[in-house]
PDB file of C-alpha atoms in Angstrom:
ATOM      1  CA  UNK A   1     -68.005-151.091-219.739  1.00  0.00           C
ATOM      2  CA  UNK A   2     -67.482-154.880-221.412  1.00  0.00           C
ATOM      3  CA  UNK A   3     -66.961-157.957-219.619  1.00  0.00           C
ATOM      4  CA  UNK A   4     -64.134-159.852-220.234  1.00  0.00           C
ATOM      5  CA  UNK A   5     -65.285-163.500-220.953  1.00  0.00           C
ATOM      6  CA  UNK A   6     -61.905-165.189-221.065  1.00  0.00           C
ATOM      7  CA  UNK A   7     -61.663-167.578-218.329  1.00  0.00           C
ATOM      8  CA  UNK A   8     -59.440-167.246-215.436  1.00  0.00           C
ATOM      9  CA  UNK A   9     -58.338-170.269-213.524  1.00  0.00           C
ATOM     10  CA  UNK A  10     -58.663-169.546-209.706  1.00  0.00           C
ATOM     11  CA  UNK A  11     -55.669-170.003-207.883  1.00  0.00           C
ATOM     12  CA  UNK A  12     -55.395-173.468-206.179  1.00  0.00           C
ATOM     13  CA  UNK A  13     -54.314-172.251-202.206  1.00  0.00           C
ATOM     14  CA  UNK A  14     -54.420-174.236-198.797  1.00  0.00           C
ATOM     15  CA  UNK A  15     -55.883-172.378-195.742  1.00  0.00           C
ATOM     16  CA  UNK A  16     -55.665-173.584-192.454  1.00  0.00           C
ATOM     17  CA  UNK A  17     -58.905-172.923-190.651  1.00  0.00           C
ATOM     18  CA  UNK A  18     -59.682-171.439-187.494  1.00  0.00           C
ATOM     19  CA  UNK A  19     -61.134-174.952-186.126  1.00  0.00           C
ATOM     20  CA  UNK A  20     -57.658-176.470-187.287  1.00  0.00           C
ATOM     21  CA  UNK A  21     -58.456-178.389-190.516  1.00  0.00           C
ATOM     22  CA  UNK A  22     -56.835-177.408-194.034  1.00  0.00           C
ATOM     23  CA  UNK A  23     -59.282-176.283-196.680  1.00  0.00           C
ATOM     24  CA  UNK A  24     -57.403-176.573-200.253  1.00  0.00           C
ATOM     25  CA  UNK A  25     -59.215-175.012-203.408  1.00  0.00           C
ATOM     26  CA  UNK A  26     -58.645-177.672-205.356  1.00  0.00           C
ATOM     27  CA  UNK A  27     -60.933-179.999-203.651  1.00  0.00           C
ATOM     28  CA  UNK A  28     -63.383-177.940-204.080  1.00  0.00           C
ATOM     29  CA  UNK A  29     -63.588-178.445-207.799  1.00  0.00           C
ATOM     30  CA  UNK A  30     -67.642-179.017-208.586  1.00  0.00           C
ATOM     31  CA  UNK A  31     -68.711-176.839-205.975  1.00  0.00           C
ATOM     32  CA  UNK A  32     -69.198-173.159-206.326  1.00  0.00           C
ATOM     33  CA  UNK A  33     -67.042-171.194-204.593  1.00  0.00           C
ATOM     34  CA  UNK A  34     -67.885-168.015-202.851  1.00  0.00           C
ATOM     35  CA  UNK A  35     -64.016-166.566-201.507  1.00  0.00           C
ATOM     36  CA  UNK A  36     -64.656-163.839-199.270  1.00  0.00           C
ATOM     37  CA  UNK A  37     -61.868-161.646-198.362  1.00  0.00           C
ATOM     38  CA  UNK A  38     -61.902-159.604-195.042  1.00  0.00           C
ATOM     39  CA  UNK A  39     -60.926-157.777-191.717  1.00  0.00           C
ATOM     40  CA  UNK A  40     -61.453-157.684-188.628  1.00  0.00           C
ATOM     41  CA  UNK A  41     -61.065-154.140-188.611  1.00  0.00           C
ATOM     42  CA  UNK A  42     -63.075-153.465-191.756  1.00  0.00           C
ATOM     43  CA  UNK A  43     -66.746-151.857-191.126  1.00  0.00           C
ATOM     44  CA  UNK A  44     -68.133-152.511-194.341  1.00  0.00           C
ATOM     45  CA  UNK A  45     -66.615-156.220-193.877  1.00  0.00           C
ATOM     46  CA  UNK A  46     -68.785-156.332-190.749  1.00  0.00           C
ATOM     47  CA  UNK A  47     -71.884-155.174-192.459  1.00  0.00           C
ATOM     48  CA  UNK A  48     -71.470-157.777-195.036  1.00  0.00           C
ATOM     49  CA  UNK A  49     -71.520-160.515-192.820  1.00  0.00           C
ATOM     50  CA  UNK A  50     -75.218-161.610-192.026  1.00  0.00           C
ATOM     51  CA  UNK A  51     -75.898-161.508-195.519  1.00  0.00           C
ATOM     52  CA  UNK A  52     -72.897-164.390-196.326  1.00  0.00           C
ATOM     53  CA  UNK A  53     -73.941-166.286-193.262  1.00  0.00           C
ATOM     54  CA  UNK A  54     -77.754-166.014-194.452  1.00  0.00           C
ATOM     55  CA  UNK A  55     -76.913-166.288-197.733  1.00  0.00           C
ATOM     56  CA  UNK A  56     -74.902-169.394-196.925  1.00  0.00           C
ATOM     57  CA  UNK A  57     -77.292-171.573-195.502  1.00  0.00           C
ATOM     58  CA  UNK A  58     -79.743-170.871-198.069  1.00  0.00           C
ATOM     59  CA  UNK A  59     -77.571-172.630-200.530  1.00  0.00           C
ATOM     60  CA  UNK A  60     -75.231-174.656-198.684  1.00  0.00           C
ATOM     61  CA  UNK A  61     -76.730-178.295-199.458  1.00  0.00           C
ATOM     62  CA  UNK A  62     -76.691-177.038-203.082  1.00  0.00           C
ATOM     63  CA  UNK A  63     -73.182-177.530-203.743  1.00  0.00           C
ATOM     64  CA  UNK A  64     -72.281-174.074-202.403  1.00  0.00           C
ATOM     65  CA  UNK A  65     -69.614-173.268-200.776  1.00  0.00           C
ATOM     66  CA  UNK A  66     -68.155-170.054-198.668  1.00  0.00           C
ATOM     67  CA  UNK A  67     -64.965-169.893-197.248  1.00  0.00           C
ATOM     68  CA  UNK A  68     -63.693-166.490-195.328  1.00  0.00           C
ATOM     69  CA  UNK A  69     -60.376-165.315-195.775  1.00  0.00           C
ATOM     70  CA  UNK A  70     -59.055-163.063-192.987  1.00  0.00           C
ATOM     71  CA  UNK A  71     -56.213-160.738-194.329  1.00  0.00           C
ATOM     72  CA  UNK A  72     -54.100-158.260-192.788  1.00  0.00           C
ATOM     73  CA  UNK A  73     -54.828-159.497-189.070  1.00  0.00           C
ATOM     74  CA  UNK A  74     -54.862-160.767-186.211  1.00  0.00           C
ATOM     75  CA  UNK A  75     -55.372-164.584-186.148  1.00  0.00           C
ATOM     76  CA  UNK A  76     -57.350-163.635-182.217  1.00  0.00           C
ATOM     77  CA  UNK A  77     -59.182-160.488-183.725  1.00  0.00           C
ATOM     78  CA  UNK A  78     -60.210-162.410-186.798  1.00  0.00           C
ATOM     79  CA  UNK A  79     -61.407-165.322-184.776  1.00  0.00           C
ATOM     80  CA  UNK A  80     -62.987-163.002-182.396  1.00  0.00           C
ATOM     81  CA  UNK A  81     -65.066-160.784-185.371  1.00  0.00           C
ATOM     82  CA  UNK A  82     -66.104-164.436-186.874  1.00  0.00           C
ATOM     83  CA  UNK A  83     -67.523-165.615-183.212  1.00  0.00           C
ATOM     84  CA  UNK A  84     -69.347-162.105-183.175  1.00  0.00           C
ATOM     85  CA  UNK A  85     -70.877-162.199-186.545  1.00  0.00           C
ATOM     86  CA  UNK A  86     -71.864-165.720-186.510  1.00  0.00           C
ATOM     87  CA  UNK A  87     -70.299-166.917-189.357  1.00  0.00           C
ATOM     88  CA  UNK A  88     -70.149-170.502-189.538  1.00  0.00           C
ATOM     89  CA  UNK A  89     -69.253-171.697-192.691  1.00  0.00           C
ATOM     90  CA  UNK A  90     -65.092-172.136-193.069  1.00  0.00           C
ATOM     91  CA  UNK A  91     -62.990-169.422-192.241  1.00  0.00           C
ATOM     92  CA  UNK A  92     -59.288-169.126-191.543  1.00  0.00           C
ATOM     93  CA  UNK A  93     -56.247-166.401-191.878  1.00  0.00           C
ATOM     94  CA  UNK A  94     -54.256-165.350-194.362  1.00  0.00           C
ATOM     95  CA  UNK A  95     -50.875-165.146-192.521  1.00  0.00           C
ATOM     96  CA  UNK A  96     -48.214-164.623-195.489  1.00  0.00           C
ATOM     97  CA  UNK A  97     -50.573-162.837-198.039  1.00  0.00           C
ATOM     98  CA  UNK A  98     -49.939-165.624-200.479  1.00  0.00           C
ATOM     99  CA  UNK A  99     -53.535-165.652-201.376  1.00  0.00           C
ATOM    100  CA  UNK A 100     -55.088-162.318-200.971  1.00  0.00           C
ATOM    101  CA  UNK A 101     -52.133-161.207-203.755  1.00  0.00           C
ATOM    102  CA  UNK A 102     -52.938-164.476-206.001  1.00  0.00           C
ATOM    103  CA  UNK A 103     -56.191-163.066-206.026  1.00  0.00           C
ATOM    104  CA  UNK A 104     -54.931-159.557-206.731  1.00  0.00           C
ATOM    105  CA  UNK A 105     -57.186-158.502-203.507  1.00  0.00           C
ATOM    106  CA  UNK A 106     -56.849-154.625-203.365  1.00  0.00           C
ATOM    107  CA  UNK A 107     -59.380-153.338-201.156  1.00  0.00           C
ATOM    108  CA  UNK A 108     -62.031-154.988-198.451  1.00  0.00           C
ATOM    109  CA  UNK A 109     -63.841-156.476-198.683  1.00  0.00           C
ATOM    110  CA  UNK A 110     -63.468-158.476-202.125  1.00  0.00           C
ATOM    111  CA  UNK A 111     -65.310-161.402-202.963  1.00  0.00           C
ATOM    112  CA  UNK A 112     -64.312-163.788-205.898  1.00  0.00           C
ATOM    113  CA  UNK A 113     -67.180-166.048-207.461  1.00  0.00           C
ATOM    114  CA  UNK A 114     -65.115-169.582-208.664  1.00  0.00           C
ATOM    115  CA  UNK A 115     -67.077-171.725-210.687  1.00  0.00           C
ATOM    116  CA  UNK A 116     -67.270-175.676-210.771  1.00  0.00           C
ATOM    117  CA  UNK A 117     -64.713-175.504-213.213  1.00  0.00           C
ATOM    118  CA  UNK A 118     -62.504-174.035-211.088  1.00  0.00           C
ATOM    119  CA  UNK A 119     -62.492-170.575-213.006  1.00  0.00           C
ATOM    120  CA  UNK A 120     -63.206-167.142-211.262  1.00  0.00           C
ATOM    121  CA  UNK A 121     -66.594-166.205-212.499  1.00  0.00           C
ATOM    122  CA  UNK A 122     -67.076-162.725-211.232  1.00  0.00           C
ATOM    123  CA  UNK A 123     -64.845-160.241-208.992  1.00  0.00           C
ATOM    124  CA  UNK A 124     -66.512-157.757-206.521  1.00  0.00           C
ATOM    125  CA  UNK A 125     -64.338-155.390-204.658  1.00  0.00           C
ATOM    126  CA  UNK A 126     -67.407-154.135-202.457  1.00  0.00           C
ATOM    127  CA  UNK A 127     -70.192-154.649-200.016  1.00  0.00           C
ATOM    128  CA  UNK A 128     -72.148-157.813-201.214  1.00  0.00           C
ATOM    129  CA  UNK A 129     -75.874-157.874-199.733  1.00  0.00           C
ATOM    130  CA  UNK A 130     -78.398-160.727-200.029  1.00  0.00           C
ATOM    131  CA  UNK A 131     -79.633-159.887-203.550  1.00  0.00           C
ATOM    132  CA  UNK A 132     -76.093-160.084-205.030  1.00  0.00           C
ATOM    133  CA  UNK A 133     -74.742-163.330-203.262  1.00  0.00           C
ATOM    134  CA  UNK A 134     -77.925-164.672-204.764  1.00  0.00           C
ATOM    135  CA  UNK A 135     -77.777-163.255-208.375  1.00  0.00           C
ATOM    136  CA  UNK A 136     -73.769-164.871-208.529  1.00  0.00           C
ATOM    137  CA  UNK A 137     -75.217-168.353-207.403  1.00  0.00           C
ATOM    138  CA  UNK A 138     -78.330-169.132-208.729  1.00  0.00           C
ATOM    139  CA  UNK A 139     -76.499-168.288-212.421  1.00  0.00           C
ATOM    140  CA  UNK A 140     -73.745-170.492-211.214  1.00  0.00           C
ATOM    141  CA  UNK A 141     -76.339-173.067-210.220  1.00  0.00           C
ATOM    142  CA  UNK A 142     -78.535-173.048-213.786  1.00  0.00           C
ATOM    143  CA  UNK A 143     -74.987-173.143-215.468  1.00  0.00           C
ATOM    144  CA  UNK A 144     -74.078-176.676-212.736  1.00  0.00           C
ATOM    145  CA  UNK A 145     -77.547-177.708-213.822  1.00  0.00           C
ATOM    146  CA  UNK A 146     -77.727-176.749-217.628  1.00  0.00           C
ATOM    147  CA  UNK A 147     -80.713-175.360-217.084  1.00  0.00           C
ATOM    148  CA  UNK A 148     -81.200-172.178-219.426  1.00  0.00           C
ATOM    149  CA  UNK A 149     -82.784-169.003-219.447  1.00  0.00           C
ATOM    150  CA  UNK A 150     -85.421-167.536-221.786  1.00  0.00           C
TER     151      UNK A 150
END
């Protein structure tokens, strides 16, 4: 299998959050993104969840950022599974599918890597644990830091 290397600009959205502000992508620029796409009614979504939330305070002062994207929901179940999981970096719901399709989202849960550019570093239509999360961002990190391997 090869790995396309051609660089994909992420899709600039706005998401209004469950706590009421308005998250837009392209403030983010300079930050890496991790864009998490889930359900409420998705189990592997729930298993997933610690490890983001862990994951995310690990790196959050390191210009890291998550951001949940609820799709095919309820706004009150959505909220409800966040509050239950514990997730407490931003979260909010996709109500028109605008985003989930910009970002060709065909299964949950999906999470798309952005890097400081702005460009979607990596794609992963599956259950992302600890090791993972970490693998994405601390390359993302050493490329934010030009700091090189080997």
């Amino acid at each position: 299998m090869s790995e396309d290397k051609s660089e994909e600009k992420a899709t600039d959205f706005e998401l209004t959050l469950f706590d009421g502000e308005t998250l837009r992508l392209s403030e983010l620029q300079g930050q890496v993104v991790v864009l998490n796409f889930w359900a409420s009614w998705c189990p592997p979504c729930r298993w997933e969840m610690p490890s983001f939330e862990k994951t995310y305070q690990e790196y959050k002062n390191d210009g890291v950022l998550f951001v949940g994207v609820a799709i095919s929901d309820f706004e009150s179940a959505a909220l409800e599974f966040a509050e239950l999981t514990g997730v407490t970096y931003p979260i909010g719901l996709d109500t028109t599918g605008e985003i989930s399709r910009a970002y060709r989202v065909l299964s949950l849960p999906t999470t798309v890597f952005i890097d400081p550019r702005g460009n979607i570093a990596r794609r992963l239509s599956n259950v992302a644990n600890e090791a993972v999360l970490k693998i994405f961002i601390e390359g993302q990190i050493r490329s934010m830091t030009g700091a090189s391997s080997g």
